[in-house]
Amino acid sequence: MSLLRTPRRIYRCLALAAVFAYSILEVLITRPRTRALRAAWLSRIGNRLLHTQNITFTTVGTVPMHGAVITNHLTYVDIIIHGSIRPCVFVSKIELRKTPVFGWVSMMAGTVYIDRASGRNIKKAAEGMAKGFRDNLPVVFFPESTTGVGDVPTLPFRNGLLSLALAANQPVTAGFVHYELTPYDLARGKSTRNDVHWGHQTLWQHLWNFADLHGVHGTIYFAPQPIAFSEAALKNRKLAGHEAQAAVNALAVPIQSPP
């Protein structure tokens, strides 16, 4: 049975490589110079990946088109869906730049990098986020700073990026990402926890497992209004982080497990 599934896995991995090859050629030819054009390029990559990897998605609520956007973080598919909805700017850990292919693509897309070990780089991250806000693009980041497997709605929030958004007087809209598998995949023991959510797998292990799925549907639930932070939270970034996490948790739905 495993041998029968191997061709599908190989096909989807080759399709993944083809999307990146085409998209890299596209950006080298067109050479988009503005942040908005680079964000639009990343959005096109996301839609191509959704099509070739049999991923669909829906949004619930009004999609935020400006300001800061925060959600839980389960897998790199979160980034694909966020970017496919509309062009946006992502803020990511500096380690992403070292990832083969994905790091270069993220750099060309105008991703803002954060290095928490360096105060200077945090200042550069604030400047990069400010440019995204000025370009009227939504700036998306994941306050958990890592991926979970969905056992709890969210992992503890880090407050640095949130404080930068608040210091820039930007609205912060909460969202929650949720994934579902096909009944066929559930019947053969697949689960979002093990086969969609990233957790502690290596990137390549996760890609191989994901390629075996027959389809994945993601839903992003957006809050109807930006987070109304209390006066105390606006003065205390730790309290702001608690209020932001509560806003994301309020949108949570249970993970899907095999019957």
Coordinates of C-alpha atoms in Angstrom, one line a residue:
M1 CA 0.0 0.0 0.0
S2 CA 2.9 2.3 0.8
L3 CA 4.4 1.7 -2.6
L4 CA 1.1 2.6 -4.3
R5 CA 1.2 6.0 -2.5
T6 CA 4.7 6.8 -3.4
P7 CA 3.9 8.0 -7.0
R8 CA 1.5 10.5 -5.6
R9 CA 4.0 11.8 -3.1
I10 CA 6.7 12.1 -5.8
Y11 CA 4.3 13.9 -8.1
R12 CA 3.3 16.5 -5.5
C13 CA 7.0 17.0 -4.5
L14 CA 7.9 17.6 -8.2
A15 CA 4.9 19.9 -8.5
L16 CA 6.2 21.8 -5.5
A17 CA 9.6 22.1 -7.0
A18 CA 8.1 23.3 -10.3
V19 CA 6.1 26.1 -8.7
F20 CA 9.2 27.4 -7.0
A21 CA 11.3 27.1 -10.2
Y22 CA 8.7 29.0 -12.2
S23 CA 8.2 31.6 -9.5
I24 CA 11.9 32.2 -9.1
L25 CA 12.3 32.7 -12.9
E26 CA 9.3 35.0 -12.8
V27 CA 10.8 37.3 -10.2
L28 CA 14.2 37.3 -11.9
I29 CA 12.6 38.5 -15.1
T30 CA 10.1 41.0 -13.7
R31 CA 12.3 42.3 -10.9
P32 CA 9.6 43.8 -8.7
R33 CA 11.0 46.8 -6.9
T34 CA 8.3 47.8 -4.5
R35 CA 7.1 46.0 -1.4
A36 CA 3.6 45.8 -2.8
L37 CA 4.7 44.2 -6.0
R38 CA 6.8 41.7 -4.1
A39 CA 3.9 40.9 -1.8
A40 CA 1.7 40.3 -4.9
W41 CA 4.4 37.9 -6.3
L42 CA 4.3 35.9 -3.0
S43 CA 0.5 35.8 -3.2
R44 CA 0.7 34.3 -6.7
I45 CA 3.1 31.7 -5.4
G46 CA 0.7 30.8 -2.6
N47 CA -2.2 30.3 -5.1
R48 CA -0.1 28.1 -7.3
L49 CA 0.9 26.0 -4.3
L50 CA -2.7 25.6 -3.2
H51 CA -3.6 24.4 -6.6
T52 CA -0.8 21.9 -7.0
Q53 CA -0.9 20.5 -3.5
N54 CA -4.7 20.1 -3.4
I55 CA -5.2 22.6 -0.6
T56 CA -8.4 24.7 -0.3
F57 CA -9.4 27.3 2.2
T58 CA -12.2 29.6 3.3
T59 CA -12.2 32.7 5.5
V60 CA -14.8 33.5 8.1
G61 CA -15.3 37.2 9.0
T62 CA -13.9 40.2 7.3
V63 CA -10.4 39.8 6.0
P64 CA -8.2 42.5 7.5
M65 CA -6.6 44.6 4.7
H66 CA -4.3 46.8 6.8
G67 CA -2.7 47.0 10.2
A68 CA -1.2 44.0 12.1
V69 CA -2.7 40.5 11.8
I70 CA -2.0 37.8 14.3
T71 CA -3.1 34.1 14.4
N72 CA -2.0 30.8 15.9
H73 CA 0.8 29.0 14.0
L74 CA 0.5 25.3 13.0
T75 CA 2.4 24.8 9.8
Y76 CA 4.0 26.6 6.9
V77 CA 0.6 26.2 5.1
D78 CA -0.5 29.0 7.4
I79 CA 1.8 31.3 5.4
I80 CA 0.6 30.0 2.1
I81 CA -3.0 30.6 2.9
H82 CA -2.4 34.0 4.6
G83 CA -0.5 35.2 1.5
S84 CA -3.0 33.7 -1.0
I85 CA -5.9 35.7 0.5
R86 CA -4.3 39.0 -0.4
P87 CA -0.8 40.5 -0.7
C88 CA 0.7 41.0 2.8
V89 CA 4.0 41.4 4.6
F90 CA 5.2 38.6 6.9
V91 CA 7.5 39.0 9.9
S92 CA 9.6 35.9 10.5
K93 CA 12.5 34.7 12.7
I94 CA 15.8 35.4 11.1
E95 CA 16.5 31.6 10.9
L96 CA 14.2 31.4 7.9
R97 CA 16.7 33.1 5.8
K98 CA 19.0 30.1 6.1
T99 CA 16.4 27.7 4.9
P100 CA 17.2 26.5 1.3
V101 CA 14.9 28.0 -1.4
F102 CA 12.3 29.1 1.1
G103 CA 14.7 31.6 2.7
W104 CA 15.6 33.2 -0.6
V105 CA 11.9 33.4 -1.7
S106 CA 10.9 35.0 1.7
M107 CA 13.7 37.6 1.3
M108 CA 12.6 38.4 -2.3
A109 CA 9.0 38.7 -1.1
G110 CA 9.9 41.5 1.3
T111 CA 9.7 39.5 4.6
V112 CA 10.7 41.4 7.7
Y113 CA 13.2 39.4 9.8
I114 CA 13.5 39.5 13.6
D115 CA 16.5 38.5 15.6
R116 CA 15.6 38.6 19.2
A117 CA 19.2 38.2 20.3
S118 CA 20.1 41.5 18.7
G119 CA 18.6 44.9 19.7
R120 CA 19.8 46.4 16.5
N121 CA 17.9 43.9 14.4
I122 CA 14.8 44.4 16.5
K123 CA 15.1 48.1 15.5
K124 CA 15.4 47.1 11.9
A125 CA 12.3 44.9 12.2
A126 CA 10.4 47.8 13.6
E127 CA 11.5 49.9 10.5
G128 CA 10.5 47.1 8.2
M129 CA 7.0 46.7 9.8
A130 CA 6.6 50.5 9.6
K131 CA 7.3 50.4 5.9
G132 CA 4.6 47.7 5.4
F133 CA 2.1 49.8 7.4
R134 CA 2.9 52.8 5.3
D135 CA 2.4 50.8 2.1
N136 CA -1.1 50.0 3.4
L137 CA -0.3 46.3 3.4
P138 CA -1.4 44.0 6.3
V139 CA 1.6 42.9 8.4
V140 CA 1.2 39.3 9.4
F141 CA 3.1 37.6 12.3
F142 CA 2.7 34.7 14.7
P143 CA 3.2 35.7 18.3
E144 CA 3.8 32.1 19.4
S145 CA 7.1 32.3 17.5
T146 CA 7.0 28.6 16.7
T147 CA 4.6 26.0 15.4
G148 CA 2.3 23.9 17.7
V149 CA 0.4 20.7 17.0
G150 CA -3.0 21.9 18.2
D151 CA -3.1 20.2 21.6
V152 CA -3.8 23.6 23.0
P153 CA -5.4 26.5 21.1
T154 CA -2.2 28.6 21.3
L155 CA 1.3 28.4 22.8
P156 CA 2.5 31.2 25.0
F157 CA 2.8 34.5 23.2
R158 CA 6.0 36.5 22.8
N159 CA 5.2 40.1 23.1
G160 CA 8.0 41.9 21.1
L161 CA 6.4 42.2 17.7
L162 CA 3.0 43.0 19.3
S163 CA 4.6 45.9 21.1
L164 CA 6.1 47.2 17.9
A165 CA 2.7 47.2 16.2
L166 CA 1.1 49.0 19.1
A167 CA 4.0 51.5 19.3
A168 CA 3.2 52.2 15.6
N169 CA -0.5 52.9 16.6
Q170 CA -1.7 50.1 14.3
P171 CA -4.9 48.1 14.8
V172 CA -4.2 44.4 15.6
T173 CA -6.7 41.9 14.3
A174 CA -6.9 38.4 15.7
G175 CA -7.5 35.3 13.7
F176 CA -7.5 31.5 14.2
V177 CA -6.3 28.9 11.7
H178 CA -7.9 25.5 11.6
Y179 CA -7.4 22.5 9.2
E180 CA -9.5 19.5 8.2
L181 CA -8.7 16.4 6.3
T182 CA -10.9 14.4 3.8
P183 CA -13.0 11.6 5.2
Y184 CA -10.8 9.2 3.2
D185 CA -7.6 10.3 4.9
L186 CA -9.3 10.2 8.3
A187 CA -10.5 6.6 7.7
R188 CA -6.9 5.5 7.0
G189 CA -5.7 7.0 10.3
K190 CA -4.3 10.3 9.1
S191 CA -4.8 13.4 11.4
T192 CA -4.2 17.1 11.3
R193 CA -2.0 16.8 14.4
N194 CA 0.5 14.4 12.8
D195 CA 0.2 15.1 9.1
V196 CA -0.6 18.8 8.7
H197 CA 0.6 20.5 11.9
W198 CA 4.4 20.8 11.8
G199 CA 5.4 20.3 15.4
H200 CA 8.9 18.9 15.9
Q201 CA 9.2 17.2 12.5
T202 CA 12.0 18.3 10.1
L203 CA 10.8 20.3 7.1
W204 CA 11.5 17.4 4.7
Q205 CA 9.7 14.8 6.9
H206 CA 6.7 17.0 7.1
L207 CA 6.7 17.6 3.3
W208 CA 6.8 13.8 2.7
N209 CA 3.9 13.2 5.1
F210 CA 1.9 16.0 3.8
A211 CA 2.3 14.8 0.2
D212 CA 0.5 11.6 1.1
L213 CA -2.7 13.4 1.9
H214 CA -5.6 13.5 -0.6
G215 CA -6.7 17.0 0.4
V216 CA -6.5 19.6 3.1
H217 CA -9.0 22.3 3.8
G218 CA -8.0 25.3 5.9
T219 CA -10.2 27.9 7.5
I220 CA -9.1 31.2 9.0
Y221 CA -11.6 32.8 11.4
F222 CA -11.1 36.5 11.7
A223 CA -12.4 38.6 14.6
P224 CA -15.0 41.2 13.5
Q225 CA -13.0 44.1 15.0
P226 CA -9.4 44.8 15.9
I227 CA -8.5 43.9 19.5
A228 CA -9.7 46.5 22.0
F229 CA -6.7 46.6 24.3
S230 CA -7.2 48.0 27.8
E231 CA -5.4 51.2 28.9
A232 CA -3.3 49.1 31.2
A233 CA -2.3 46.7 28.3
L234 CA -1.2 49.7 26.1
K235 CA 1.3 50.6 28.9
N236 CA 2.4 47.0 29.7
R237 CA 3.4 44.7 26.8
K238 CA 3.1 41.6 28.9
L239 CA -0.5 42.4 29.6
A240 CA -1.0 43.2 26.0
G241 CA 0.3 39.8 25.1
H242 CA -2.2 38.1 27.4
E243 CA -5.1 40.1 25.9
A244 CA -4.0 39.3 22.4
Q245 CA -3.7 35.6 23.2
A246 CA -7.2 35.7 24.7
A247 CA -8.5 37.3 21.5
V248 CA -7.0 34.5 19.4
N249 CA -8.2 31.8 21.8
A250 CA -11.7 33.1 21.6
L251 CA -11.8 32.1 17.9
A252 CA -10.4 28.6 18.5
V253 CA -12.1 25.4 17.2
P254 CA -11.1 21.8 18.1
I255 CA -8.5 19.9 16.0
Q256 CA -9.7 17.1 13.8
S257 CA -8.7 13.6 14.7
P258 CA -9.3 10.2 13.0
P259 CA -12.4 8.4 14.2

